[in-house]
Amino acid sequence: MTSTTETGVSPRYGEGAGAQPLVSISGVNKHFGDVQVLHDVCLDVHAGEVTVIIGPSGSGKSTLCRCVNRLETISSGTIALNGRALPSEGRELARLRADAGMVFQSFNLFPHLTVLQNITLAPVKVRGVPRAEARERGRQLLARVGLADKADTYPAQLSGGQQQRVAIARALAMEPKVLLFDEPTSALDPEMIQEVLDVLVELAADGMTMIVVTHEMGFARRAADRVVFMDAGRIVETAAPADFFAGPKNERAADFLSKVLHH
């Protein structure tokens, strides 16, 4: 695993700390009405890096993840992808969302479309990929997530773990620069969690840039380059997994870790 700098940047694959981050979050605040849910959040993620965000419920993890591809608008601050600030609307926003793929906890597959149709819809409609090419790519991705025989199946005929793997294949079909995972295993039965985590581990090994909001500490230990701990809408600690799990420096992080690892 790579080491972190004082700014929380953990360069990977030989990149220096001065390299332009793929995702740059600077001074981000977010309000829902009178309630502030993100407080001056700053985080840089470099190409090929796996950043795992953990913390108690209500700490702002999912909100931050959703802000990265503008499913939630920020109140102040900046978020940039590959050096370009997030657009507010229109075609530029659609392009951005294509570059920042999102995998949700509830799968969000179209129930009336087959698995392959779910995967090919966006590449054809948004990227303009020829349908035959999109279908071939879709079948390759289904094989990659272990579902080569499910192309003509409908989502309702699949288990939750299989549906989530289809959702990952759908996100990959857009060839995103970064994949965002918002608690991808939280809606799954325990026996299905590992099959999804195995896919994430393989993506990490392949060098996919990922921001993963999760409660799965084993995945954070195994696949993360950096663990980011959030509490009350703030990033309060960021460290390499080995350092974080050996002993968090922040008291709140230490308390959280003691509870999730021993219960």
JSON list of C-alpha atoms in Angstrom, two decimals, residues 40-243:
[
{"chain": "A", "resi": 40, "resn": "ASP", "atom": "CA", "xyz": [-15.03, 22.37, 4.64]},
{"chain": "A", "resi": 41, "resn": "VAL", "atom": "CA", "xyz": [-14.16, 18.97, 3.17]},
{"chain": "A", "resi": 42, "resn": "CYS", "atom": "CA", "xyz": [-10.87, 18.70, 1.26]},
{"chain": "A", "resi": 43, "resn": "LEU", "atom": "CA", "xyz": [-9.72, 15.52, -0.46]},
{"chain": "A", "resi": 44, "resn": "ASP", "atom": "CA", "xyz": [-7.57, 14.69, -3.50]},
{"chain": "A", "resi": 45, "resn": "VAL", "atom": "CA", "xyz": [-7.72, 11.32, -5.25]},
{"chain": "A", "resi": 46, "resn": "HIS", "atom": "CA", "xyz": [-5.09, 10.40, -7.82]},
{"chain": "A", "resi": 47, "resn": "ALA", "atom": "CA", "xyz": [-5.42, 8.10, -10.83]},
{"chain": "A", "resi": 48, "resn": "GLY", "atom": "CA", "xyz": [-5.29, 4.45, -9.88]},
{"chain": "A", "resi": 49, "resn": "GLU", "atom": "CA", "xyz": [-5.91, 5.14, -6.21]},
{"chain": "A", "resi": 50, "resn": "VAL", "atom": "CA", "xyz": [-8.50, 3.37, -4.07]},
{"chain": "A", "resi": 51, "resn": "THR", "atom": "CA", "xyz": [-9.86, 5.64, -1.35]},
{"chain": "A", "resi": 52, "resn": "VAL", "atom": "CA", "xyz": [-12.19, 4.06, 1.19]},
{"chain": "A", "resi": 53, "resn": "ILE", "atom": "CA", "xyz": [-14.40, 6.40, 3.22]},
{"chain": "A", "resi": 54, "resn": "ILE", "atom": "CA", "xyz": [-15.68, 5.10, 6.53]},
{"chain": "A", "resi": 55, "resn": "GLY", "atom": "CA", "xyz": [-17.43, 6.58, 9.54]},
{"chain": "A", "resi": 56, "resn": "PRO", "atom": "CA", "xyz": [-20.64, 6.39, 11.58]},
{"chain": "A", "resi": 57, "resn": "SER", "atom": "CA", "xyz": [-24.08, 6.76, 10.03]},
{"chain": "A", "resi": 58, "resn": "GLY", "atom": "CA", "xyz": [-24.90, 10.38, 9.36]},
{"chain": "A", "resi": 59, "resn": "SER", "atom": "CA", "xyz": [-21.26, 11.44, 9.06]},
{"chain": "A", "resi": 60, "resn": "GLY", "atom": "CA", "xyz": [-21.67, 12.73, 5.49]},
{"chain": "A", "resi": 61, "resn": "LYS", "atom": "CA", "xyz": [-19.97, 9.87, 3.64]},
{"chain": "A", "resi": 62, "resn": "SER", "atom": "CA", "xyz": [-22.71, 9.16, 1.13]},
{"chain": "A", "resi": 63, "resn": "THR", "atom": "CA", "xyz": [-23.49, 12.84, 0.64]},
{"chain": "A", "resi": 64, "resn": "LEU", "atom": "CA", "xyz": [-19.85, 13.52, -0.24]},
{"chain": "A", "resi": 65, "resn": "CYS", "atom": "CA", "xyz": [-19.83, 10.59, -2.67]},
{"chain": "A", "resi": 66, "resn": "ARG", "atom": "CA", "xyz": [-22.99, 11.87, -4.36]},
{"chain": "A", "resi": 67, "resn": "CYS", "atom": "CA", "xyz": [-21.53, 15.37, -4.63]},
{"chain": "A", "resi": 68, "resn": "VAL", "atom": "CA", "xyz": [-18.60, 14.09, -6.70]},
{"chain": "A", "resi": 69, "resn": "ASN", "atom": "CA", "xyz": [-20.82, 13.46, -9.72]},
{"chain": "A", "resi": 70, "resn": "ARG", "atom": "CA", "xyz": [-23.31, 16.16, -8.75]},
{"chain": "A", "resi": 71, "resn": "LEU", "atom": "CA", "xyz": [-26.21, 14.01, -7.73]},
{"chain": "A", "resi": 72, "resn": "GLU", "atom": "CA", "xyz": [-26.11, 16.47, -4.84]},
{"chain": "A", "resi": 73, "resn": "THR", "atom": "CA", "xyz": [-25.15, 20.10, -5.41]},
{"chain": "A", "resi": 74, "resn": "ILE", "atom": "CA", "xyz": [-22.62, 21.63, -3.06]},
{"chain": "A", "resi": 75, "resn": "SER", "atom": "CA", "xyz": [-23.33, 24.84, -1.14]},
{"chain": "A", "resi": 76, "resn": "SER", "atom": "CA", "xyz": [-19.77, 26.19, -1.48]},
{"chain": "A", "resi": 77, "resn": "GLY", "atom": "CA", "xyz": [-16.27, 25.05, -2.38]},
{"chain": "A", "resi": 78, "resn": "THR", "atom": "CA", "xyz": [-15.13, 23.30, -5.55]},
{"chain": "A", "resi": 79, "resn": "ILE", "atom": "CA", "xyz": [-15.01, 19.78, -6.94]},
{"chain": "A", "resi": 80, "resn": "ALA", "atom": "CA", "xyz": [-12.93, 19.14, -10.06]},
{"chain": "A", "resi": 81, "resn": "LEU", "atom": "CA", "xyz": [-12.56, 16.03, -12.20]},
{"chain": "A", "resi": 82, "resn": "ASN", "atom": "CA", "xyz": [-9.33, 15.76, -14.14]},
{"chain": "A", "resi": 83, "resn": "GLY", "atom": "CA", "xyz": [-8.70, 19.46, -13.55]},
{"chain": "A", "resi": 84, "resn": "ARG", "atom": "CA", "xyz": [-12.14, 20.63, -14.68]},
{"chain": "A", "resi": 85, "resn": "ALA", "atom": "CA", "xyz": [-14.69, 22.01, -12.23]},
{"chain": "A", "resi": 86, "resn": "LEU", "atom": "CA", "xyz": [-18.05, 20.27, -12.12]},
{"chain": "A", "resi": 87, "resn": "PRO", "atom": "CA", "xyz": [-20.54, 21.84, -14.53]},
{"chain": "A", "resi": 88, "resn": "SER", "atom": "CA", "xyz": [-23.96, 22.67, -13.15]},
{"chain": "A", "resi": 89, "resn": "GLU", "atom": "CA", "xyz": [-26.19, 21.31, -15.90]},
{"chain": "A", "resi": 90, "resn": "GLY", "atom": "CA", "xyz": [-26.59, 20.33, -19.55]},
{"chain": "A", "resi": 91, "resn": "ARG", "atom": "CA", "xyz": [-24.42, 18.19, -21.80]},
{"chain": "A", "resi": 92, "resn": "GLU", "atom": "CA", "xyz": [-21.24, 18.96, -19.89]},
{"chain": "A", "resi": 93, "resn": "LEU", "atom": "CA", "xyz": [-22.80, 17.54, -16.75]},
{"chain": "A", "resi": 94, "resn": "ALA", "atom": "CA", "xyz": [-23.87, 14.41, -18.64]},
{"chain": "A", "resi": 95, "resn": "ARG", "atom": "CA", "xyz": [-20.29, 13.95, -19.84]},
{"chain": "A", "resi": 96, "resn": "LEU", "atom": "CA", "xyz": [-19.00, 14.39, -16.32]},
{"chain": "A", "resi": 97, "resn": "ARG", "atom": "CA", "xyz": [-21.37, 11.75, -14.98]},
{"chain": "A", "resi": 98, "resn": "ALA", "atom": "CA", "xyz": [-20.11, 9.42, -17.69]},
{"chain": "A", "resi": 99, "resn": "ASP", "atom": "CA", "xyz": [-16.56, 9.96, -16.38]},
{"chain": "A", "resi": 100, "resn": "ALA", "atom": "CA", "xyz": [-17.58, 9.49, -12.73]},
{"chain": "A", "resi": 101, "resn": "GLY", "atom": "CA", "xyz": [-19.53, 6.23, -12.67]},
{"chain": "A", "resi": 102, "resn": "MET", "atom": "CA", "xyz": [-21.77, 5.56, -9.67]},
{"chain": "A", "resi": 103, "resn": "VAL", "atom": "CA", "xyz": [-22.76, 2.26, -8.08]},
{"chain": "A", "resi": 104, "resn": "PHE", "atom": "CA", "xyz": [-25.57, 2.59, -5.56]},
{"chain": "A", "resi": 105, "resn": "GLN", "atom": "CA", "xyz": [-26.53, 0.43, -2.59]},
{"chain": "A", "resi": 106, "resn": "SER", "atom": "CA", "xyz": [-29.93, -0.29, -4.16]},
{"chain": "A", "resi": 107, "resn": "PHE", "atom": "CA", "xyz": [-28.64, -1.37, -7.64]},
{"chain": "A", "resi": 108, "resn": "ASN", "atom": "CA", "xyz": [-31.03, 0.95, -9.59]},
{"chain": "A", "resi": 109, "resn": "LEU", "atom": "CA", "xyz": [-31.32, -1.39, -12.55]},
{"chain": "A", "resi": 110, "resn": "PHE", "atom": "CA", "xyz": [-34.15, -0.93, -15.03]},
{"chain": "A", "resi": 111, "resn": "PRO", "atom": "CA", "xyz": [-36.53, -3.84, -14.28]},
{"chain": "A", "resi": 112, "resn": "HIS", "atom": "CA", "xyz": [-38.09, -3.93, -17.76]},
{"chain": "A", "resi": 113, "resn": "LEU", "atom": "CA", "xyz": [-34.72, -4.32, -19.51]},
{"chain": "A", "resi": 114, "resn": "THR", "atom": "CA", "xyz": [-32.55, -7.42, -19.69]},
{"chain": "A", "resi": 115, "resn": "VAL", "atom": "CA", "xyz": [-29.17, -7.44, -18.01]},
{"chain": "A", "resi": 116, "resn": "LEU", "atom": "CA", "xyz": [-27.39, -6.76, -21.31]},
{"chain": "A", "resi": 117, "resn": "GLN", "atom": "CA", "xyz": [-29.83, -3.99, -22.21]},
{"chain": "A", "resi": 118, "resn": "ASN", "atom": "CA", "xyz": [-29.18, -2.36, -18.83]},
{"chain": "A", "resi": 119, "resn": "ILE", "atom": "CA", "xyz": [-25.46, -2.35, -19.55]},
{"chain": "A", "resi": 120, "resn": "THR", "atom": "CA", "xyz": [-25.64, -1.12, -23.16]},
{"chain": "A", "resi": 121, "resn": "LEU", "atom": "CA", "xyz": [-28.25, 1.62, -22.80]},
{"chain": "A", "resi": 122, "resn": "ALA", "atom": "CA", "xyz": [-26.00, 4.43, -21.57]},
{"chain": "A", "resi": 123, "resn": "PRO", "atom": "CA", "xyz": [-23.01, 3.78, -23.87]},
{"chain": "A", "resi": 124, "resn": "VAL", "atom": "CA", "xyz": [-25.35, 3.90, -26.87]},
{"chain": "A", "resi": 125, "resn": "LYS", "atom": "CA", "xyz": [-27.42, 6.90, -25.73]},
{"chain": "A", "resi": 126, "resn": "VAL", "atom": "CA", "xyz": [-24.73, 9.01, -24.02]},
{"chain": "A", "resi": 127, "resn": "ARG", "atom": "CA", "xyz": [-21.42, 7.96, -25.58]},
{"chain": "A", "resi": 128, "resn": "GLY", "atom": "CA", "xyz": [-22.83, 7.24, -29.05]},
{"chain": "A", "resi": 129, "resn": "VAL", "atom": "CA", "xyz": [-21.27, 3.78, -29.13]},
{"chain": "A", "resi": 130, "resn": "PRO", "atom": "CA", "xyz": [-22.63, 1.60, -31.98]},
{"chain": "A", "resi": 131, "resn": "ARG", "atom": "CA", "xyz": [-25.13, -0.90, -30.61]},
{"chain": "A", "resi": 132, "resn": "ALA", "atom": "CA", "xyz": [-23.23, -3.99, -31.79]},
{"chain": "A", "resi": 133, "resn": "GLU", "atom": "CA", "xyz": [-20.02, -2.70, -30.22]},
{"chain": "A", "resi": 134, "resn": "ALA", "atom": "CA", "xyz": [-21.83, -1.88, -26.97]},
{"chain": "A", "resi": 135, "resn": "ARG", "atom": "CA", "xyz": [-23.32, -5.37, -26.83]},
{"chain": "A", "resi": 136, "resn": "GLU", "atom": "CA", "xyz": [-19.94, -7.02, -27.37]},
{"chain": "A", "resi": 137, "resn": "ARG", "atom": "CA", "xyz": [-18.39, -4.85, -24.67]},
{"chain": "A", "resi": 138, "resn": "GLY", "atom": "CA", "xyz": [-21.34, -5.61, -22.40]},
{"chain": "A", "resi": 139, "resn": "ARG", "atom": "CA", "xyz": [-20.82, -9.35, -22.75]},
{"chain": "A", "resi": 140, "resn": "GLN", "atom": "CA", "xyz": [-17.12, -8.93, -21.95]},
{"chain": "A", "resi": 141, "resn": "LEU", "atom": "CA", "xyz": [-17.97, -7.00, -18.81]},
{"chain": "A", "resi": 142, "resn": "LEU", "atom": "CA", "xyz": [-20.53, -9.59, -17.73]},
{"chain": "A", "resi": 143, "resn": "ALA", "atom": "CA", "xyz": [-17.82, -12.23, -18.04]},
{"chain": "A", "resi": 144, "resn": "ARG", "atom": "CA", "xyz": [-15.52, -10.01, -15.99]},
{"chain": "A", "resi": 145, "resn": "VAL", "atom": "CA", "xyz": [-17.99, -9.90, -13.09]},
{"chain": "A", "resi": 146, "resn": "GLY", "atom": "CA", "xyz": [-18.79, -13.61, -13.37]},
{"chain": "A", "resi": 147, "resn": "LEU", "atom": "CA", "xyz": [-22.19, -13.33, -15.04]},
{"chain": "A", "resi": 148, "resn": "ALA", "atom": "CA", "xyz": [-21.51, -14.31, -18.63]},
{"chain": "A", "resi": 149, "resn": "ASP", "atom": "CA", "xyz": [-24.60, -16.53, -18.72]},
{"chain": "A", "resi": 150, "resn": "LYS", "atom": "CA", "xyz": [-27.03, -13.85, -17.49]},
{"chain": "A", "resi": 151, "resn": "ALA", "atom": "CA", "xyz": [-27.10, -11.47, -20.48]},
{"chain": "A", "resi": 152, "resn": "ASP", "atom": "CA", "xyz": [-30.72, -12.17, -21.40]},
{"chain": "A", "resi": 153, "resn": "THR", "atom": "CA", "xyz": [-31.99, -12.41, -17.82]},
{"chain": "A", "resi": 154, "resn": "TYR", "atom": "CA", "xyz": [-34.12, -9.71, -16.17]},
{"chain": "A", "resi": 155, "resn": "PRO", "atom": "CA", "xyz": [-33.01, -8.12, -12.87]},
{"chain": "A", "resi": 156, "resn": "ALA", "atom": "CA", "xyz": [-35.86, -9.66, -10.87]},
{"chain": "A", "resi": 157, "resn": "GLN", "atom": "CA", "xyz": [-34.54, -13.10, -11.76]},
{"chain": "A", "resi": 158, "resn": "LEU", "atom": "CA", "xyz": [-31.17, -12.38, -10.13]},
{"chain": "A", "resi": 159, "resn": "SER", "atom": "CA", "xyz": [-29.99, -12.42, -6.54]},
{"chain": "A", "resi": 160, "resn": "GLY", "atom": "CA", "xyz": [-29.03, -9.15, -4.89]},
{"chain": "A", "resi": 161, "resn": "GLY", "atom": "CA", "xyz": [-25.34, -9.91, -5.27]},
{"chain": "A", "resi": 162, "resn": "GLN", "atom": "CA", "xyz": [-25.80, -10.66, -8.96]},
{"chain": "A", "resi": 163, "resn": "GLN", "atom": "CA", "xyz": [-27.78, -7.44, -9.46]},
{"chain": "A", "resi": 164, "resn": "GLN", "atom": "CA", "xyz": [-25.01, -5.44, -7.84]},
{"chain": "A", "resi": 165, "resn": "ARG", "atom": "CA", "xyz": [-22.41, -7.07, -10.07]},
{"chain": "A", "resi": 166, "resn": "VAL", "atom": "CA", "xyz": [-24.54, -6.12, -13.08]},
{"chain": "A", "resi": 167, "resn": "ALA", "atom": "CA", "xyz": [-24.64, -2.55, -11.74]},
{"chain": "A", "resi": 168, "resn": "ILE", "atom": "CA", "xyz": [-20.83, -2.55, -11.57]},
{"chain": "A", "resi": 169, "resn": "ALA", "atom": "CA", "xyz": [-20.62, -3.85, -15.15]},
{"chain": "A", "resi": 170, "resn": "ARG", "atom": "CA", "xyz": [-23.06, -1.13, -16.22]},
{"chain": "A", "resi": 171, "resn": "ALA", "atom": "CA", "xyz": [-20.87, 1.56, -14.65]},
{"chain": "A", "resi": 172, "resn": "LEU", "atom": "CA", "xyz": [-17.74, 0.10, -16.26]},
{"chain": "A", "resi": 173, "resn": "ALA", "atom": "CA", "xyz": [-19.42, 0.11, -19.67]},
{"chain": "A", "resi": 174, "resn": "MET", "atom": "CA", "xyz": [-19.11, 3.91, -19.74]},
{"chain": "A", "resi": 175, "resn": "GLU", "atom": "CA", "xyz": [-15.33, 3.60, -19.33]},
{"chain": "A", "resi": 176, "resn": "PRO", "atom": "CA", "xyz": [-15.32, 6.05, -16.42]},
{"chain": "A", "resi": 177, "resn": "LYS", "atom": "CA", "xyz": [-12.21, 7.75, -15.10]},
{"chain": "A", "resi": 178, "resn": "VAL", "atom": "CA", "xyz": [-13.34, 7.09, -11.53]},
{"chain": "A", "resi": 179, "resn": "LEU", "atom": "CA", "xyz": [-15.90, 4.75, -9.99]},
{"chain": "A", "resi": 180, "resn": "LEU", "atom": "CA", "xyz": [-17.92, 5.87, -6.97]},
{"chain": "A", "resi": 181, "resn": "PHE", "atom": "CA", "xyz": [-19.42, 3.23, -4.70]},
{"chain": "A", "resi": 182, "resn": "ASP", "atom": "CA", "xyz": [-22.05, 4.29, -2.16]},
{"chain": "A", "resi": 183, "resn": "GLU", "atom": "CA", "xyz": [-22.20, 1.43, 0.35]},
{"chain": "A", "resi": 184, "resn": "PRO", "atom": "CA", "xyz": [-22.43, -1.19, -2.42]},
{"chain": "A", "resi": 185, "resn": "THR", "atom": "CA", "xyz": [-22.97, -4.13, -0.04]},
{"chain": "A", "resi": 186, "resn": "SER", "atom": "CA", "xyz": [-25.31, -2.63, 2.56]},
{"chain": "A", "resi": 187, "resn": "ALA", "atom": "CA", "xyz": [-28.49, -3.94, 0.89]},
{"chain": "A", "resi": 188, "resn": "LEU", "atom": "CA", "xyz": [-27.14, -7.47, 0.46]},
{"chain": "A", "resi": 189, "resn": "ASP", "atom": "CA", "xyz": [-27.61, -10.61, 2.49]},
{"chain": "A", "resi": 190, "resn": "PRO", "atom": "CA", "xyz": [-24.37, -11.62, 4.24]},
{"chain": "A", "resi": 191, "resn": "GLU", "atom": "CA", "xyz": [-23.64, -14.53, 1.90]},
{"chain": "A", "resi": 192, "resn": "MET", "atom": "CA", "xyz": [-23.79, -12.21, -1.12]},
{"chain": "A", "resi": 193, "resn": "ILE", "atom": "CA", "xyz": [-21.46, -9.53, 0.20]},
{"chain": "A", "resi": 194, "resn": "GLN", "atom": "CA", "xyz": [-18.20, -11.33, -0.58]},
{"chain": "A", "resi": 195, "resn": "GLU", "atom": "CA", "xyz": [-19.02, -11.91, -4.25]},
{"chain": "A", "resi": 196, "resn": "VAL", "atom": "CA", "xyz": [-19.40, -8.16, -4.73]},
{"chain": "A", "resi": 197, "resn": "LEU", "atom": "CA", "xyz": [-16.31, -7.31, -2.67]},
{"chain": "A", "resi": 198, "resn": "ASP", "atom": "CA", "xyz": [-14.28, -9.78, -4.76]},
{"chain": "A", "resi": 199, "resn": "VAL", "atom": "CA", "xyz": [-15.17, -7.80, -7.89]},
{"chain": "A", "resi": 200, "resn": "LEU", "atom": "CA", "xyz": [-14.09, -4.56, -6.20]},
{"chain": "A", "resi": 201, "resn": "VAL", "atom": "CA", "xyz": [-10.80, -6.11, -5.15]},
{"chain": "A", "resi": 202, "resn": "GLU", "atom": "CA", "xyz": [-10.16, -7.22, -8.74]},
{"chain": "A", "resi": 203, "resn": "LEU", "atom": "CA", "xyz": [-10.93, -3.70, -10.01]},
{"chain": "A", "resi": 204, "resn": "ALA", "atom": "CA", "xyz": [-8.50, -2.27, -7.46]},
{"chain": "A", "resi": 205, "resn": "ALA", "atom": "CA", "xyz": [-5.81, -4.70, -8.58]},
{"chain": "A", "resi": 206, "resn": "ASP", "atom": "CA", "xyz": [-6.41, -3.63, -12.19]},
{"chain": "A", "resi": 207, "resn": "GLY", "atom": "CA", "xyz": [-5.72, 0.01, -11.25]},
{"chain": "A", "resi": 208, "resn": "MET", "atom": "CA", "xyz": [-9.27, 1.40, -11.35]},
{"chain": "A", "resi": 209, "resn": "THR", "atom": "CA", "xyz": [-9.61, 4.71, -9.54]},
{"chain": "A", "resi": 210, "resn": "MET", "atom": "CA", "xyz": [-12.26, 4.21, -6.88]},
{"chain": "A", "resi": 211, "resn": "ILE", "atom": "CA", "xyz": [-13.91, 6.10, -4.05]},
{"chain": "A", "resi": 212, "resn": "VAL", "atom": "CA", "xyz": [-15.72, 3.57, -1.89]},
{"chain": "A", "resi": 213, "resn": "VAL", "atom": "CA", "xyz": [-18.09, 4.41, 0.96]},
{"chain": "A", "resi": 214, "resn": "THR", "atom": "CA", "xyz": [-18.41, 1.23, 2.99]},
{"chain": "A", "resi": 215, "resn": "HIS", "atom": "CA", "xyz": [-18.71, -0.41, 6.39]},
{"chain": "A", "resi": 216, "resn": "GLU", "atom": "CA", "xyz": [-16.65, -3.39, 5.21]},
{"chain": "A", "resi": 217, "resn": "MET", "atom": "CA", "xyz": [-13.42, -3.05, 7.18]},
{"chain": "A", "resi": 218, "resn": "GLY", "atom": "CA", "xyz": [-11.94, -6.18, 5.63]},
{"chain": "A", "resi": 219, "resn": "PHE", "atom": "CA", "xyz": [-12.20, -4.62, 2.18]},
{"chain": "A", "resi": 220, "resn": "ALA", "atom": "CA", "xyz": [-10.61, -1.41, 3.45]},
{"chain": "A", "resi": 221, "resn": "ARG", "atom": "CA", "xyz": [-7.66, -3.39, 4.86]},
{"chain": "A", "resi": 222, "resn": "ARG", "atom": "CA", "xyz": [-7.27, -5.49, 1.72]},
{"chain": "A", "resi": 223, "resn": "ALA", "atom": "CA", "xyz": [-7.79, -3.12, -1.18]},
{"chain": "A", "resi": 224, "resn": "ALA", "atom": "CA", "xyz": [-7.54, 0.51, -0.07]},
{"chain": "A", "resi": 225, "resn": "ASP", "atom": "CA", "xyz": [-4.56, 2.75, -0.63]},
{"chain": "A", "resi": 226, "resn": "ARG", "atom": "CA", "xyz": [-5.99, 5.14, 1.92]},
{"chain": "A", "resi": 227, "resn": "VAL", "atom": "CA", "xyz": [-8.68, 5.15, 4.56]},
{"chain": "A", "resi": 228, "resn": "VAL", "atom": "CA", "xyz": [-10.59, 8.39, 5.15]},
{"chain": "A", "resi": 229, "resn": "PHE", "atom": "CA", "xyz": [-12.56, 8.63, 8.39]},
{"chain": "A", "resi": 230, "resn": "MET", "atom": "CA", "xyz": [-15.47, 11.07, 8.53]},
{"chain": "A", "resi": 231, "resn": "ASP", "atom": "CA", "xyz": [-17.42, 12.25, 11.53]},
{"chain": "A", "resi": 232, "resn": "ALA", "atom": "CA", "xyz": [-20.11, 14.96, 11.75]},
{"chain": "A", "resi": 233, "resn": "GLY", "atom": "CA", "xyz": [-19.52, 16.05, 8.16]},
{"chain": "A", "resi": 234, "resn": "ARG", "atom": "CA", "xyz": [-15.76, 16.45, 8.49]},
{"chain": "A", "resi": 235, "resn": "ILE", "atom": "CA", "xyz": [-12.73, 14.42, 7.48]},
{"chain": "A", "resi": 236, "resn": "VAL", "atom": "CA", "xyz": [-11.02, 13.90, 10.82]},
{"chain": "A", "resi": 237, "resn": "GLU", "atom": "CA", "xyz": [-8.36, 11.36, 9.86]},
{"chain": "A", "resi": 238, "resn": "THR", "atom": "CA", "xyz": [-6.76, 10.02, 6.70]},
{"chain": "A", "resi": 239, "resn": "ALA", "atom": "CA", "xyz": [-4.10, 7.31, 6.69]},
{"chain": "A", "resi": 240, "resn": "ALA", "atom": "CA", "xyz": [-2.76, 4.23, 4.97]},
{"chain": "A", "resi": 241, "resn": "PRO", "atom": "CA", "xyz": [-4.83, 1.17, 5.99]},
{"chain": "A", "resi": 242, "resn": "ALA", "atom": "CA", "xyz": [-1.99, -0.44, 7.94]},
{"chain": "A", "resi": 243, "resn": "ASP", "atom": "CA", "xyz": [-1.50, 2.72, 9.99]}
]
